[in-house]
Amino acid sequence: MKNWNSLIAAPFLLVFLACGGSSSRTASTPEKATSMTYTDPVPAAGEWSLLKDPAASTPTRLVLNLVGPTGTLFRGVGFNLKVDSQKVTFSTFKDGNGVSLGYMNDKGILHDLDDASKAVPCLASAAGVKGDTLSVGIWQKCLRFTGYPSYYGTPTGTALMNDAMDCSTTPVLQVALDLGKDVLPGEVSMVISKAAIIPNHGKSVDLPLSATVRVGTLALK
Amino acid sequence: MTRRYRRGLTWLALATVSGALWAVSPLQPLAKEALGALKAREDNRAASVASYLGGIKATFGLKASDDIREVRRSTDEFGKTHVRFVQTYQGTPVWASGLLGHLDAYGTPEPVQAKVFPDINLETADLLTREEVQHYSLQRLGITETKLPVLVDKIVFPTRFQDGLKLRRNADGQLVIDESYSVATARKPQPYVWAYHVVVREGQVGEGACTEMILDGTTGQVLKKWDGRTYDTPAVGHSQYNGTVNLSTNPFDWVNGWQDSWGPNLMPPSGTYATLRDTTRTMNHNPIWATSAPYMDVPGIATYWADNYYATSLNNNSVPFLNAGTEWGDGMPFAGFAAGNQAVTIATANLTVNGQTVAVDATYGVVSTWDFFKNVFGREGMDGQGTPPAVFVHVNNGFYQSMTPMLNAYFVSYNQSMYFGDGDLSQGYGPFASMDVTAHEMGHGIVAASGDLFNGYEPGGINEATADVFSAMTRFYFWGPNQGTGSTIPDTAPHAPLEDAVWTTGRQITQDHSAIRTMYKPSLDGYSYDQWFDGMYLDDVHFTMGPGNRAFYFLAQGASTTKGDLTYSPLLPGGMAGIGNDKAARIWFRAITTKLADPHMDYQGLRTILIETAAELFGEGGTEVTAVKNAFAAVNVGASAGGTEPVLVSIPPQIEVGDDDGGVAWHSVTNGFVIVPMTGVAQVLPVPTIARATDLEYTWSLGGLSKAVVNLGGKIIDGKSFIAPGLNKKFFGLKVTSHQDPNQFAATVAYVCNMDTNSDTEFDALDLAAYALSWGRFTAASPSSAVPLVDVTDNSWVDDNDILMAREAFTKSFNH
Ligand SMILES: [Zn+2]
């Protein structure tokens, strides 16, 4: 699968200026936050999580990988993430040619269950921001057929649900946050307000189910 | 001009008005011997044109990496040789380019018309192989095989011509998304890409089975897609339509077994028969069919029986009409479908006298049209080179014991062939082989050989109008006082078989003799347009032809001053006098065959080359130039002679207006579409643009839902909104009309879809899950529980277009 993001490999040096206690400062000249510290969540079995991508992140840009339950294939996943947009803002990605990829770096790896060597680029993906909320989703085309006996007729073959996403061995997608300007240190609220998946159940069809996506804690320093 | 081609226009249009520089006096035809001598030197003369163009290519902005390649040539009655080229970039043809060079009778180059793309800068890339392109072509069409190889041509594609959503008329006459020819590939950011132009010939004539596409050269994505056939919608020896006619037949040694029939062998035994093949007009072979079957590699204009019944393809099953005697046909309507026994009547159509009748009509119509073009314009066949068309009759829909009658006829340019359907008497239509149809299809052949007018949008409408123009002129020529002799086109048709059968089409085909189209008042059919407007191009080409047909009528026969007359135009209330059929046809023919450089020419472009040609043929400042201007002003294309430019109302190509709380947005995906994610919130209407700022107000109407008024200047004012209804997912027509000039309006189509598929009263990226679940073109195999209420096309499945629209709507409504 293509690596859509050249930033991942960029050798950023994480340089932190250790900041001794801020209590000695006076209230009239508050120290501006200069970095973001994210603590990964600990998902329970079957849960999804947003984990920091250390290689892609910088002190002022936090890149989060969406990782699914180990060893499971899915048809799709999406969630709404609400943050305090006074302190951090959702960030966009660019591809290797500088073309904007929008608010999501889609890394979903697709498998053709009949032929693992086949690329199956059939994703309905979208990412957008409204107010405080980022909404992302990537959904694999869930039905496939091998022929058209007639335009509207029943397809030949019954090869349904043969393309699936591997969401555990590789992050399925990335989202990113930028540190806001002139923001004071402190905790930043991050809440998954809604999440859903389409499970992979072989050749049957499932409706989207609500899912749990764990998000860690974010502190500005 | 339509808005599509205005956006980001970077190509160089070097159209010199030849009248201003050259046409000191009108042209004079050459003597026959002098013309013959010039034609004999056409090779050298074409080479001179190429070398002249090559020498001045820098003036078009072409660089060393750009070159030109000849595609065809012709020499006209005035001894001018016209040579058509395409631009090439690193040796690869550039899509939509066209250059026309000319040499006069004395060998002097004349001004050049060119549509070229000077700013191409493409790196060499790792492109798909031809085999991969063929594979993708089938995959994109959802088919597994074709009867004929997929034709593949590498091209450079200017991405501004990328297609988007398209409309068609359904059986009820309503505009719906054309699923077959819409393209749902995201817009390419690059101005040019390497690409492949493919022609997929499934070999199943009558089932939409010749599709042309342009595929991205590296990804195989569809960038453009259209029907490879130019045909007509029902819009419908001893011949049925032409009385008793003289035909030219040829003997043929038939070998039973050459045909590839899947049914019982109904063909006559081997032997020598007469066939409907005319070698008096041309001895050339049709180059495409010559390779198809041994009995088709023959000289002349041949008519074939299209045996769909015991066949899966026309290509190996079409056989010549065989006759042991010298009389053909019975002059009666074809009884095939009316007889109710397809197996016998269709399969034996070739063998019955009644089955021959439609072949007699088609053959007579085609060779007569050939004579018309030769006698009046000196043109040898459609391409001017004497290449014969192949003529197929008894063409019906479907194959192999499962057919329905085809109420239509069509022309295919890659093999210069015409196909005529049987009609169905029980539905009120006889065979589509009357002279108006045969001449119309051959008119398409002239256009295809002249300018490659794109088969869609406004150029497609101009193509259809041109076919109707030549069809009408052919009938005047044969039904006029001289009945098909002489070299001029009369203005009367005393020998017409029916009243008003020349300026209309279809009267001979329809059993009640009603017209299918009416050139002087196109809107009489209920669909066609009497005048040009912004947004007209969204409709079918057989309806957008209206302004062209009407303008030609006005040019030839004039326009009435009496309101309410069928030949009155409110845009030219003072009326006009016509210049006569002969002059009007000469202007049209010469413009199309010698000045059509731009394959995407619109009505403004047509007006321009007609004015140039009128000046060239009849002198500048003459009544002919004035008449062209007035005729086109009468259909809302350009100013009348001495008049002012009309008010132009147009709708912005990209409409992105959201309401204040950011919950809703409008966005046009491509080609004039506006998507309205439906949330039950009042929608804000976009502000249209206008060419003249004096016009202050517009009226919007949304499919009759409500009306709203938008002021210019103030952008959005009161009364601007409408409430989208519940969960209905449908199109709305948007029409904006000028208050200053109520004749002026623009139109587009909005698409409303509910995207809250999980019914949580929010529209977000999670709602797209349901689209993915029902993303497939079938119904029966899909568990009903998995099909949510996202049938945004009112079909029970979701396809790539729906995904694209859902994504676009999401992006526009969510990113604030
Ligand atoms: Zn046509």
PDB file of C-alpha atoms in Angstrom, chain B residues 74-200:
ATOM      1  CA  SER B  74      -9.903  18.038 -49.140  1.00  0.00           C
ATOM      2  CA  THR B  75      -9.954  20.391 -52.136  1.00  0.00           C
ATOM      3  CA  ASP B  76     -13.076  22.467 -52.686  1.00  0.00           C
ATOM      4  CA  GLU B  77     -14.804  23.774 -55.814  1.00  0.00           C
ATOM      5  CA  PHE B  78     -12.807  27.005 -55.613  1.00  0.00           C
ATOM      6  CA  GLY B  79      -9.541  25.103 -55.820  1.00  0.00           C
ATOM      7  CA  LYS B  80      -8.647  25.637 -52.193  1.00  0.00           C
ATOM      8  CA  THR B  81      -7.037  22.720 -50.427  1.00  0.00           C
ATOM      9  CA  HIS B  82      -7.901  22.428 -46.736  1.00  0.00           C
ATOM     10  CA  VAL B  83      -5.733  20.289 -44.516  1.00  0.00           C
ATOM     11  CA  ARG B  84      -6.627  19.379 -40.988  1.00  0.00           C
ATOM     12  CA  PHE B  85      -3.999  18.671 -38.331  1.00  0.00           C
ATOM     13  CA  VAL B  86      -3.843  17.853 -34.691  1.00  0.00           C
ATOM     14  CA  GLN B  87      -1.195  19.185 -32.354  1.00  0.00           C
ATOM     15  CA  THR B  88       1.220  16.588 -31.054  1.00  0.00           C
ATOM     16  CA  TYR B  89       3.359  16.824 -27.958  1.00  0.00           C
ATOM     17  CA  GLN B  90       6.478  14.682 -28.011  1.00  0.00           C
ATOM     18  CA  GLY B  91       4.816  12.887 -30.892  1.00  0.00           C
ATOM     19  CA  THR B  92       1.548  12.207 -29.061  1.00  0.00           C
ATOM     20  CA  PRO B  93      -1.713  13.793 -30.296  1.00  0.00           C
ATOM     21  CA  VAL B  94      -3.262  16.415 -28.034  1.00  0.00           C
ATOM     22  CA  TRP B  95      -6.961  15.910 -27.330  1.00  0.00           C
ATOM     23  CA  ALA B  96      -9.290  18.675 -28.549  1.00  0.00           C
ATOM     24  CA  SER B  97      -6.574  20.351 -30.573  1.00  0.00           C
ATOM     25  CA  GLY B  98      -7.162  21.210 -34.185  1.00  0.00           C
ATOM     26  CA  LEU B  99      -5.437  23.243 -36.862  1.00  0.00           C
ATOM     27  CA  LEU B 100      -6.732  24.017 -40.294  1.00  0.00           C
ATOM     28  CA  GLY B 101      -4.320  25.145 -43.005  1.00  0.00           C
ATOM     29  CA  HIS B 102      -5.349  26.202 -46.476  1.00  0.00           C
ATOM     30  CA  LEU B 103      -3.704  26.661 -49.852  1.00  0.00           C
ATOM     31  CA  ASP B 104      -5.492  28.656 -52.511  1.00  0.00           C
ATOM     32  CA  ALA B 105      -5.606  27.616 -56.158  1.00  0.00           C
ATOM     33  CA  TYR B 106      -2.363  29.478 -56.815  1.00  0.00           C
ATOM     34  CA  GLY B 107      -0.463  27.748 -54.047  1.00  0.00           C
ATOM     35  CA  THR B 108      -0.564  30.640 -51.603  1.00  0.00           C
ATOM     36  CA  PRO B 109      -1.163  29.799 -47.950  1.00  0.00           C
ATOM     37  CA  GLU B 110      -4.250  31.355 -46.395  1.00  0.00           C
ATOM     38  CA  PRO B 111      -4.927  32.334 -42.786  1.00  0.00           C
ATOM     39  CA  VAL B 112      -4.890  29.464 -40.371  1.00  0.00           C
ATOM     40  CA  GLN B 113      -7.436  28.512 -37.711  1.00  0.00           C
ATOM     41  CA  ALA B 114      -5.927  26.862 -34.697  1.00  0.00           C
ATOM     42  CA  LYS B 115      -7.004  25.549 -31.325  1.00  0.00           C
ATOM     43  CA  VAL B 116      -3.776  24.544 -29.697  1.00  0.00           C
ATOM     44  CA  PHE B 117      -2.402  24.078 -26.220  1.00  0.00           C
ATOM     45  CA  PRO B 118       0.942  25.849 -26.004  1.00  0.00           C
ATOM     46  CA  ASP B 119       1.627  25.337 -22.316  1.00  0.00           C
ATOM     47  CA  ILE B 120       1.954  21.571 -22.101  1.00  0.00           C
ATOM     48  CA  ASN B 121       4.795  20.445 -19.913  1.00  0.00           C
ATOM     49  CA  LEU B 122       4.591  16.747 -19.190  1.00  0.00           C
ATOM     50  CA  GLU B 123       7.340  14.533 -17.918  1.00  0.00           C
ATOM     51  CA  THR B 124       7.636  11.098 -19.373  1.00  0.00           C
ATOM     52  CA  ALA B 125       5.805   8.745 -17.062  1.00  0.00           C
ATOM     53  CA  ASP B 126       5.464   5.077 -16.403  1.00  0.00           C
ATOM     54  CA  LEU B 127       2.220   4.539 -18.263  1.00  0.00           C
ATOM     55  CA  LEU B 128      -0.181   1.652 -18.297  1.00  0.00           C
ATOM     56  CA  THR B 129       0.424  -0.856 -21.048  1.00  0.00           C
ATOM     57  CA  ARG B 130      -2.108  -1.204 -23.832  1.00  0.00           C
ATOM     58  CA  GLU B 131      -3.172  -4.529 -22.356  1.00  0.00           C
ATOM     59  CA  GLU B 132      -3.755  -2.878 -18.988  1.00  0.00           C
ATOM     60  CA  VAL B 133      -5.734  -0.123 -20.677  1.00  0.00           C
ATOM     61  CA  GLN B 134      -7.901  -2.689 -22.421  1.00  0.00           C
ATOM     62  CA  HIS B 135      -8.402  -4.486 -19.135  1.00  0.00           C
ATOM     63  CA  TYR B 136      -9.398  -1.272 -17.336  1.00  0.00           C
ATOM     64  CA  SER B 137     -11.698  -0.306 -20.199  1.00  0.00           C
ATOM     65  CA  LEU B 138     -13.741  -3.446 -19.769  1.00  0.00           C
ATOM     66  CA  GLN B 139     -13.628  -3.228 -16.007  1.00  0.00           C
ATOM     67  CA  ARG B 140     -14.895   0.360 -16.031  1.00  0.00           C
ATOM     68  CA  LEU B 141     -17.824  -0.667 -18.191  1.00  0.00           C
ATOM     69  CA  GLY B 142     -18.533  -3.761 -16.137  1.00  0.00           C
ATOM     70  CA  ILE B 143     -18.118  -6.109 -19.049  1.00  0.00           C
ATOM     71  CA  THR B 144     -15.874  -9.095 -19.444  1.00  0.00           C
ATOM     72  CA  GLU B 145     -15.406  -9.284 -23.193  1.00  0.00           C
ATOM     73  CA  THR B 146     -15.953  -7.533 -26.463  1.00  0.00           C
ATOM     74  CA  LYS B 147     -16.515  -8.881 -29.891  1.00  0.00           C
ATOM     75  CA  LEU B 148     -13.902  -6.580 -31.353  1.00  0.00           C
ATOM     76  CA  PRO B 149     -10.586  -5.455 -29.873  1.00  0.00           C
ATOM     77  CA  VAL B 150     -10.632  -2.310 -27.793  1.00  0.00           C
ATOM     78  CA  LEU B 151      -9.081   0.518 -29.808  1.00  0.00           C
ATOM     79  CA  VAL B 152      -6.427   2.318 -27.769  1.00  0.00           C
ATOM     80  CA  ASP B 153      -4.760   5.618 -28.692  1.00  0.00           C
ATOM     81  CA  LYS B 154      -2.294   7.398 -26.484  1.00  0.00           C
ATOM     82  CA  ILE B 155      -3.056  11.095 -26.150  1.00  0.00           C
ATOM     83  CA  VAL B 156      -2.242  14.171 -24.113  1.00  0.00           C
ATOM     84  CA  PHE B 157      -5.455  15.167 -22.370  1.00  0.00           C
ATOM     85  CA  PRO B 158      -6.192  18.751 -21.256  1.00  0.00           C
ATOM     86  CA  THR B 159      -7.970  18.054 -17.988  1.00  0.00           C
ATOM     87  CA  ARG B 160     -10.333  20.988 -18.421  1.00  0.00           C
ATOM     88  CA  PHE B 161     -12.299  18.642 -20.648  1.00  0.00           C
ATOM     89  CA  GLN B 162     -12.765  16.118 -17.869  1.00  0.00           C
ATOM     90  CA  ASP B 163     -16.385  15.033 -17.596  1.00  0.00           C
ATOM     91  CA  GLY B 164     -18.588  15.050 -14.522  1.00  0.00           C
ATOM     92  CA  LEU B 165     -22.195  14.289 -13.973  1.00  0.00           C
ATOM     93  CA  LYS B 166     -24.454  14.174 -16.975  1.00  0.00           C
ATOM     94  CA  LEU B 167     -28.176  14.272 -17.498  1.00  0.00           C
ATOM     95  CA  ARG B 168     -30.517  12.413 -19.753  1.00  0.00           C
ATOM     96  CA  ARG B 169     -34.247  12.329 -20.329  1.00  0.00           C
ATOM     97  CA  ASN B 170     -36.071   9.326 -18.983  1.00  0.00           C
ATOM     98  CA  ALA B 171     -39.106   7.741 -20.588  1.00  0.00           C
ATOM     99  CA  ASP B 172     -41.314  10.379 -18.995  1.00  0.00           C
ATOM    100  CA  GLY B 173     -39.218  13.180 -20.413  1.00  0.00           C
ATOM    101  CA  GLN B 174     -37.773  14.131 -17.048  1.00  0.00           C
ATOM    102  CA  LEU B 175     -34.142  15.001 -16.593  1.00  0.00           C
ATOM    103  CA  VAL B 176     -32.321  12.394 -14.518  1.00  0.00           C
ATOM    104  CA  ILE B 177     -28.687  11.547 -13.927  1.00  0.00           C
ATOM    105  CA  ASP B 178     -27.238   9.704 -16.869  1.00  0.00           C
ATOM    106  CA  GLU B 179     -25.615   6.820 -15.053  1.00  0.00           C
ATOM    107  CA  SER B 180     -24.118   5.387 -18.208  1.00  0.00           C
ATOM    108  CA  TYR B 181     -22.057   8.379 -19.179  1.00  0.00           C
ATOM    109  CA  SER B 182     -21.450  10.272 -15.956  1.00  0.00           C
ATOM    110  CA  VAL B 183     -17.893  10.351 -14.696  1.00  0.00           C
ATOM    111  CA  ALA B 184     -17.164  10.300 -10.987  1.00  0.00           C
ATOM    112  CA  THR B 185     -13.442  10.830 -10.945  1.00  0.00           C
ATOM    113  CA  ALA B 186     -12.187  13.669  -8.797  1.00  0.00           C
ATOM    114  CA  ARG B 187     -10.943  16.633 -10.779  1.00  0.00           C
ATOM    115  CA  LYS B 188      -7.328  16.313 -11.836  1.00  0.00           C
ATOM    116  CA  PRO B 189      -5.217  19.118 -10.393  1.00  0.00           C
ATOM    117  CA  GLN B 190      -2.752  19.001 -13.294  1.00  0.00           C
ATOM    118  CA  PRO B 191      -3.672  20.903 -16.490  1.00  0.00           C
ATOM    119  CA  TYR B 192      -2.553  18.035 -18.713  1.00  0.00           C
ATOM    120  CA  VAL B 193      -2.119  14.306 -18.254  1.00  0.00           C
ATOM    121  CA  TRP B 194      -0.999  11.440 -20.407  1.00  0.00           C
ATOM    122  CA  ALA B 195      -4.081   9.473 -21.268  1.00  0.00           C
ATOM    123  CA  TYR B 196      -5.584   6.883 -23.522  1.00  0.00           C
ATOM    124  CA  HIS B 197      -8.556   7.352 -25.794  1.00  0.00           C
ATOM    125  CA  VAL B 198     -10.330   4.021 -26.043  1.00  0.00           C
ATOM    126  CA  VAL B 199     -13.172   2.819 -28.221  1.00  0.00           C
ATOM    127  CA  VAL B 200     -14.896  -0.175 -26.681  1.00  0.00           C
TER     128      VAL B 200
END
